[in-house]
Each structure stands twice: as C-alpha cells, then as structure tokens.
Amino acid sequence: MFSKSRINEPGPKRGEDAKTTEAATPAKTPATPAAPDYATSSKPKVKPAASVLSTDLTITGDLKTTGDIQIEGTVEGDIRAHLLTVGESATIKGEVIADDVVVNGRVVGRVRGLKVRLTSTAKVEGDIIHKTIAIESGAHFEGSVQRADDPLGTGAKSKPSQTQSATPAPAAAKADKKG
C-alpha cells in the first residue's frame, strides 16, 4: 500500500521489471534522526566564573581544577588550577601550581607558575619556580627564586634550587684550620 522512498537507491536496470527489483532489495529500517552536534554549534563557549572559597572556609586536602580559583579562606593542601588568586585574608599551606598565580595573602610552600605575581600585601615562605615573575614593593618573601621554561612540568619539581645547593660544611672546615 505504501511505498518506500527510493531517492538514495539505484533505479532499475534496463530490461528489468520494477517489481522484481523491489522484491530483490531487502527492506531497510527507517533511519533515526541524528542527534544534535553540540561540538559544532555556533554558540561560543562561555568561560565559567572563578570558584571562590570565602574567608570562613577551611579546607584540608588537595584542590585540582582546570578553571580559576579565588581563595579568601584557609587551605591546607596542594592546589592546582589555571588561574589562582590568593586573597589578602587567605592562607595556603602546601604547593601551589597554576598557569597564573597572583598572591595577595600568605603562602607557606612552593609556588610553581608560568606567571607569578606577588603583590605588596603578599607573604610567601617557600621557593618560587616560574617562567615570569613580578614582585611588588612591600611583598614579604623568604625562599629561592628559579626560572624554568616549563615550571609546571614534573621535572621542575625535582630540580634543586641554586640557593639550596650551597652547603655549610666548607665554612666549618675553614674555622677548624684557623684554630
């Protein structure tokens, strides 16, 4: 009674009857509509807002994200992010790894970043491994600074800092020779 659309099928060959061609062709299941392809949609991807940890929040444990984090509270653990902003009231005790690091508060631990900026209110106790660094006047910093082409890579973590390689043993040996 109903005939199938035969737009995509080849037509009958010369000399063949249309009925024999239809009988020889196996029946096809109806095509399901294709799911919408969101990857190629014209809508631009909206960057999510930074995650904010407020001043009354204390976290014990590691934080890891591919997005941005703004910390105003206390974190005892390592932090890995794209952009990390340490607020003036914030305290971080652990390693910080991010593409961009802006320190306004206190960090006790190693800081690794492509771009590291210590503002005038920053207090950092630990080594900084960076590609570019900016330290404003008034910032408090105790540790060593080391430039690396890939500060986020695993190789940068195990490299000793130049200031840490000096040993006090030669100074003690000189004191013994004088006496």
PDB file of C-alpha atoms in Angstrom:
ATOM      1  CA  MET A   1       0.000   0.000   0.000  1.00  0.00           C
ATOM      2  CA  PHE A   2       2.763   2.471   0.961  1.00  0.00           C
ATOM      3  CA  SER A   3       5.959   2.555  -0.999  1.00  0.00           C
ATOM      4  CA  LYS A   4       9.333   3.427   0.438  1.00  0.00           C
ATOM      5  CA  SER A   5      11.169   6.444  -0.797  1.00  0.00           C
ATOM      6  CA  ARG A   6      13.884   5.296  -3.149  1.00  0.00           C
ATOM      7  CA  ILE A   7      15.839   8.513  -3.517  1.00  0.00           C
ATOM      8  CA  ASN A   8      19.167   7.039  -2.399  1.00  0.00           C
ATOM      9  CA  GLU A   9      18.733   3.648  -4.086  1.00  0.00           C
ATOM     10  CA  PRO A  10      19.776   2.974  -7.669  1.00  0.00           C
ATOM     11  CA  GLY A  11      16.969   2.774 -10.156  1.00  0.00           C
ATOM     12  CA  PRO A  12      16.011  -0.418 -12.061  1.00  0.00           C
ATOM     13  CA  LYS A  13      18.431  -1.509 -14.725  1.00  0.00           C
ATOM     14  CA  ARG A  14      17.306  -1.521 -18.328  1.00  0.00           C
ATOM     15  CA  GLY A  15      15.241  -4.501 -19.184  1.00  0.00           C
ATOM     16  CA  GLU A  16      14.309  -5.311 -15.564  1.00  0.00           C
ATOM     17  CA  ASP A  17      10.828  -5.018 -14.231  1.00  0.00           C
ATOM     18  CA  ALA A  18      10.356  -2.553 -11.349  1.00  0.00           C
ATOM     19  CA  LYS A  19       8.536  -5.218  -9.292  1.00  0.00           C
ATOM     20  CA  THR A  20      11.427  -7.697  -9.436  1.00  0.00           C
ATOM     21  CA  THR A  21      13.900  -5.030  -8.356  1.00  0.00           C
ATOM     22  CA  GLU A  22      11.733  -4.088  -5.371  1.00  0.00           C
ATOM     23  CA  ALA A  23      11.350  -7.696  -4.315  1.00  0.00           C
ATOM     24  CA  ALA A  24      15.116  -8.337  -4.564  1.00  0.00           C
ATOM     25  CA  THR A  25      16.003  -5.305  -2.480  1.00  0.00           C
ATOM     26  CA  PRO A  26      15.996  -6.063   1.263  1.00  0.00           C
ATOM     27  CA  ALA A  27      13.827  -3.830   3.402  1.00  0.00           C
ATOM     28  CA  LYS A  28      15.769  -1.161   5.285  1.00  0.00           C
ATOM     29  CA  THR A  29      14.957   0.011   8.771  1.00  0.00           C
ATOM     30  CA  PRO A  30      13.878   3.613   8.951  1.00  0.00           C
ATOM     31  CA  ALA A  31      16.754   5.971   9.731  1.00  0.00           C
ATOM     32  CA  THR A  32      16.742   7.540  13.167  1.00  0.00           C
ATOM     33  CA  PRO A  33      17.191  11.285  13.253  1.00  0.00           C
ATOM     34  CA  ALA A  34      20.761  12.314  14.018  1.00  0.00           C
ATOM     35  CA  ALA A  35      21.449  13.682  17.465  1.00  0.00           C
ATOM     36  CA  PRO A  36      22.284  17.373  17.510  1.00  0.00           C
ATOM     37  CA  ASP A  37      26.026  18.007  17.330  1.00  0.00           C
ATOM     38  CA  TYR A  38      26.816  20.408  20.154  1.00  0.00           C
ATOM     39  CA  ALA A  39      30.525  20.467  19.344  1.00  0.00           C
ATOM     40  CA  THR A  40      29.883  22.281  16.086  1.00  0.00           C
ATOM     41  CA  SER A  41      27.108  24.551  17.322  1.00  0.00           C
ATOM     42  CA  SER A  42      27.582  28.230  16.657  1.00  0.00           C
ATOM     43  CA  LYS A  43      27.246  29.194  20.326  1.00  0.00           C
ATOM     44  CA  PRO A  44      30.579  30.392  21.790  1.00  0.00           C
ATOM     45  CA  LYS A  45      31.816  28.551  24.861  1.00  0.00           C
ATOM     46  CA  VAL A  46      31.351  30.698  27.928  1.00  0.00           C
ATOM     47  CA  LYS A  47      34.201  30.566  30.421  1.00  0.00           C
ATOM     48  CA  PRO A  48      32.829  29.694  33.849  1.00  0.00           C
ATOM     49  CA  ALA A  49      33.300  32.148  36.681  1.00  0.00           C
ATOM     50  CA  ALA A  50      36.111  31.583  39.175  1.00  0.00           C
ATOM     51  CA  SER A  51      35.363  29.358  42.152  1.00  0.00           C
ATOM     52  CA  VAL A  52      35.540  31.441  45.317  1.00  0.00           C
ATOM     53  CA  LEU A  53      36.424  29.987  48.718  1.00  0.00           C
ATOM     54  CA  SER A  54      35.208  32.510  51.289  1.00  0.00           C
ATOM     55  CA  THR A  55      37.045  33.742  54.385  1.00  0.00           C
ATOM     56  CA  ASP A  56      35.125  31.476  56.774  1.00  0.00           C
ATOM     57  CA  LEU A  57      36.021  28.319  54.822  1.00  0.00           C
ATOM     58  CA  THR A  58      38.880  25.992  55.832  1.00  0.00           C
ATOM     59  CA  ILE A  59      39.791  23.107  53.540  1.00  0.00           C
ATOM     60  CA  THR A  60      42.102  20.260  54.477  1.00  0.00           C
ATOM     61  CA  GLY A  61      43.069  18.402  51.320  1.00  0.00           C
ATOM     62  CA  ASP A  62      44.191  18.986  47.763  1.00  0.00           C
ATOM     63  CA  LEU A  63      42.291  21.078  45.210  1.00  0.00           C
ATOM     64  CA  LYS A  64      42.530  20.452  41.476  1.00  0.00           C
ATOM     65  CA  THR A  65      40.722  22.224  38.645  1.00  0.00           C
ATOM     66  CA  THR A  66      41.281  23.327  35.073  1.00  0.00           C
ATOM     67  CA  GLY A  67      39.425  26.540  35.867  1.00  0.00           C
ATOM     68  CA  ASP A  68      40.086  29.565  38.050  1.00  0.00           C
ATOM     69  CA  ILE A  69      40.073  29.699  41.856  1.00  0.00           C
ATOM     70  CA  GLN A  70      39.986  32.672  44.192  1.00  0.00           C
ATOM     71  CA  ILE A  71      40.855  31.767  47.773  1.00  0.00           C
ATOM     72  CA  GLU A  72      39.950  34.003  50.686  1.00  0.00           C
ATOM     73  CA  GLY A  73      39.949  31.320  53.412  1.00  0.00           C
ATOM     74  CA  THR A  74      42.465  28.686  54.534  1.00  0.00           C
ATOM     75  CA  VAL A  75      43.687  25.663  52.559  1.00  0.00           C
ATOM     76  CA  GLU A  76      45.971  23.014  53.998  1.00  0.00           C
ATOM     77  CA  GLY A  77      46.961  21.022  50.930  1.00  0.00           C
ATOM     78  CA  ASP A  78      48.219  21.370  47.388  1.00  0.00           C
ATOM     79  CA  ILE A  79      46.354  23.438  44.809  1.00  0.00           C
ATOM     80  CA  ARG A  80      46.437  23.033  41.031  1.00  0.00           C
ATOM     81  CA  ALA A  81      44.478  25.435  38.813  1.00  0.00           C
ATOM     82  CA  HIS A  82      44.588  27.543  35.666  1.00  0.00           C
ATOM     83  CA  LEU A  83      44.447  30.888  37.484  1.00  0.00           C
ATOM     84  CA  LEU A  84      44.887  31.051  41.229  1.00  0.00           C
ATOM     85  CA  THR A  85      44.231  34.237  43.153  1.00  0.00           C
ATOM     86  CA  VAL A  86      45.215  34.182  46.823  1.00  0.00           C
ATOM     87  CA  GLY A  87      43.208  36.864  48.617  1.00  0.00           C
ATOM     88  CA  GLU A  88      44.624  39.150  51.319  1.00  0.00           C
ATOM     89  CA  SER A  89      42.919  37.177  54.104  1.00  0.00           C
ATOM     90  CA  ALA A  90      43.887  33.780  52.660  1.00  0.00           C
ATOM     91  CA  THR A  91      46.450  31.298  53.967  1.00  0.00           C
ATOM     92  CA  ILE A  92      47.678  28.348  51.921  1.00  0.00           C
ATOM     93  CA  LYS A  93      49.908  25.677  53.429  1.00  0.00           C
ATOM     94  CA  GLY A  94      51.009  23.486  50.548  1.00  0.00           C
ATOM     95  CA  GLU A  95      52.305  23.564  46.999  1.00  0.00           C
ATOM     96  CA  VAL A  96      50.655  25.881  44.501  1.00  0.00           C
ATOM     97  CA  ILE A  97      50.737  25.009  40.790  1.00  0.00           C
ATOM     98  CA  ALA A  98      48.961  27.214  38.247  1.00  0.00           C
ATOM     99  CA  ASP A  99      49.454  28.883  34.894  1.00  0.00           C
ATOM    100  CA  ASP A 100      48.887  32.275  36.545  1.00  0.00           C
ATOM    101  CA  VAL A 101      49.391  32.860  40.262  1.00  0.00           C
ATOM    102  CA  VAL A 102      48.519  36.135  41.983  1.00  0.00           C
ATOM    103  CA  VAL A 103      49.400  36.226  45.673  1.00  0.00           C
ATOM    104  CA  ASN A 104      47.837  38.904  47.862  1.00  0.00           C
ATOM    105  CA  GLY A 105      47.821  36.809  51.067  1.00  0.00           C
ATOM    106  CA  ARG A 106      50.020  34.147  52.677  1.00  0.00           C
ATOM    107  CA  VAL A 107      51.503  31.022  51.065  1.00  0.00           C
ATOM    108  CA  VAL A 108      53.664  28.580  53.013  1.00  0.00           C
ATOM    109  CA  GLY A 109      55.063  26.185  50.429  1.00  0.00           C
ATOM    110  CA  ARG A 110      56.407  26.011  46.904  1.00  0.00           C
ATOM    111  CA  VAL A 111      54.824  28.154  44.194  1.00  0.00           C
ATOM    112  CA  ARG A 112      55.080  26.984  40.577  1.00  0.00           C
ATOM    113  CA  GLY A 113      53.603  29.005  37.743  1.00  0.00           C
ATOM    114  CA  LEU A 114      54.120  30.354  34.259  1.00  0.00           C
ATOM    115  CA  LYS A 115      53.321  33.850  35.521  1.00  0.00           C
ATOM    116  CA  VAL A 116      53.732  34.553  39.231  1.00  0.00           C
ATOM    117  CA  ARG A 117      52.866  37.909  40.796  1.00  0.00           C
ATOM    118  CA  LEU A 118      53.417  38.850  44.420  1.00  0.00           C
ATOM    119  CA  THR A 119      51.517  41.997  45.328  1.00  0.00           C
ATOM    120  CA  SER A 120      52.546  44.407  48.072  1.00  0.00           C
ATOM    121  CA  THR A 121      50.459  42.507  50.656  1.00  0.00           C
ATOM    122  CA  ALA A 122      51.883  39.052  49.781  1.00  0.00           C
ATOM    123  CA  LYS A 123      53.725  36.861  52.294  1.00  0.00           C
ATOM    124  CA  VAL A 124      55.413  33.826  50.722  1.00  0.00           C
ATOM    125  CA  GLU A 125      57.552  31.340  52.626  1.00  0.00           C
ATOM    126  CA  GLY A 126      58.869  28.869  50.082  1.00  0.00           C
ATOM    127  CA  ASP A 127      60.552  28.525  46.738  1.00  0.00           C
ATOM    128  CA  ILE A 128      59.122  30.029  43.578  1.00  0.00           C
ATOM    129  CA  ILE A 129      59.641  28.322  40.229  1.00  0.00           C
ATOM    130  CA  HIS A 130      58.394  30.493  37.377  1.00  0.00           C
ATOM    131  CA  LYS A 131      58.673  31.500  33.756  1.00  0.00           C
ATOM    132  CA  THR A 132      57.956  35.180  34.504  1.00  0.00           C
ATOM    133  CA  ILE A 133      57.696  36.837  37.899  1.00  0.00           C
ATOM    134  CA  ALA A 134      56.700  40.215  39.303  1.00  0.00           C
ATOM    135  CA  ILE A 135      57.293  41.173  42.919  1.00  0.00           C
ATOM    136  CA  GLU A 136      55.796  44.455  44.075  1.00  0.00           C
ATOM    137  CA  SER A 137      57.463  46.665  46.641  1.00  0.00           C
ATOM    138  CA  GLY A 138      56.330  45.688  50.131  1.00  0.00           C
ATOM    139  CA  ALA A 139      55.905  41.970  49.406  1.00  0.00           C
ATOM    140  CA  HIS A 140      57.429  39.623  52.014  1.00  0.00           C
ATOM    141  CA  PHE A 141      59.301  36.682  50.501  1.00  0.00           C
ATOM    142  CA  GLU A 142      61.531  34.030  52.075  1.00  0.00           C
ATOM    143  CA  GLY A 143      62.915  31.367  49.786  1.00  0.00           C
ATOM    144  CA  SER A 144      64.600  30.996  46.460  1.00  0.00           C
ATOM    145  CA  VAL A 145      63.505  32.030  43.004  1.00  0.00           C
ATOM    146  CA  GLN A 146      64.234  29.844  39.997  1.00  0.00           C
ATOM    147  CA  ARG A 147      63.337  30.487  36.388  1.00  0.00           C
ATOM    148  CA  ALA A 148      62.300  27.473  34.305  1.00  0.00           C
ATOM    149  CA  ASP A 149      60.966  27.169  30.760  1.00  0.00           C
ATOM    150  CA  ASP A 150      58.408  24.608  31.986  1.00  0.00           C
ATOM    151  CA  PRO A 151      57.747  25.332  35.672  1.00  0.00           C
ATOM    152  CA  LEU A 152      54.547  23.266  35.636  1.00  0.00           C
ATOM    153  CA  GLY A 153      56.263  20.132  34.373  1.00  0.00           C
ATOM    154  CA  THR A 154      57.288  17.305  36.666  1.00  0.00           C
ATOM    155  CA  GLY A 155      60.978  17.950  36.000  1.00  0.00           C
ATOM    156  CA  ALA A 156      60.797  21.380  37.646  1.00  0.00           C
ATOM    157  CA  LYS A 157      59.562  19.854  40.888  1.00  0.00           C
ATOM    158  CA  SER A 158      62.647  17.730  41.439  1.00  0.00           C
ATOM    159  CA  LYS A 159      65.283  20.282  40.407  1.00  0.00           C
ATOM    160  CA  PRO A 160      67.161  21.677  43.388  1.00  0.00           C
ATOM    161  CA  SER A 161      67.217  25.413  43.703  1.00  0.00           C
ATOM    162  CA  GLN A 162      70.537  27.190  43.261  1.00  0.00           C
ATOM    163  CA  THR A 163      70.451  28.651  46.772  1.00  0.00           C
ATOM    164  CA  GLN A 164      69.768  25.260  48.329  1.00  0.00           C
ATOM    165  CA  SER A 165      72.839  23.663  46.722  1.00  0.00           C
ATOM    166  CA  ALA A 166      75.258  25.572  48.966  1.00  0.00           C
ATOM    167  CA  THR A 167      76.361  23.506  51.974  1.00  0.00           C
ATOM    168  CA  PRO A 168      77.693  24.847  55.289  1.00  0.00           C
ATOM    169  CA  ALA A 169      80.410  22.136  55.572  1.00  0.00           C
ATOM    170  CA  PRO A 170      83.194  24.159  53.840  1.00  0.00           C
ATOM    171  CA  ALA A 171      82.661  27.058  56.272  1.00  0.00           C
ATOM    172  CA  ALA A 172      83.093  24.720  59.250  1.00  0.00           C
ATOM    173  CA  ALA A 173      86.283  23.261  57.717  1.00  0.00           C
ATOM    174  CA  LYS A 174      87.784  26.777  57.367  1.00  0.00           C
ATOM    175  CA  ALA A 175      87.036  27.543  61.013  1.00  0.00           C
ATOM    176  CA  ASP A 176      88.946  24.406  62.104  1.00  0.00           C
ATOM    177  CA  LYS A 177      92.036  25.418  60.073  1.00  0.00           C
ATOM    178  CA  LYS A 178      92.219  28.853  61.723  1.00  0.00           C
ATOM    179  CA  GLY A 179      92.287  27.477  65.256  1.00  0.00           C
TER     180      GLY A 179
END
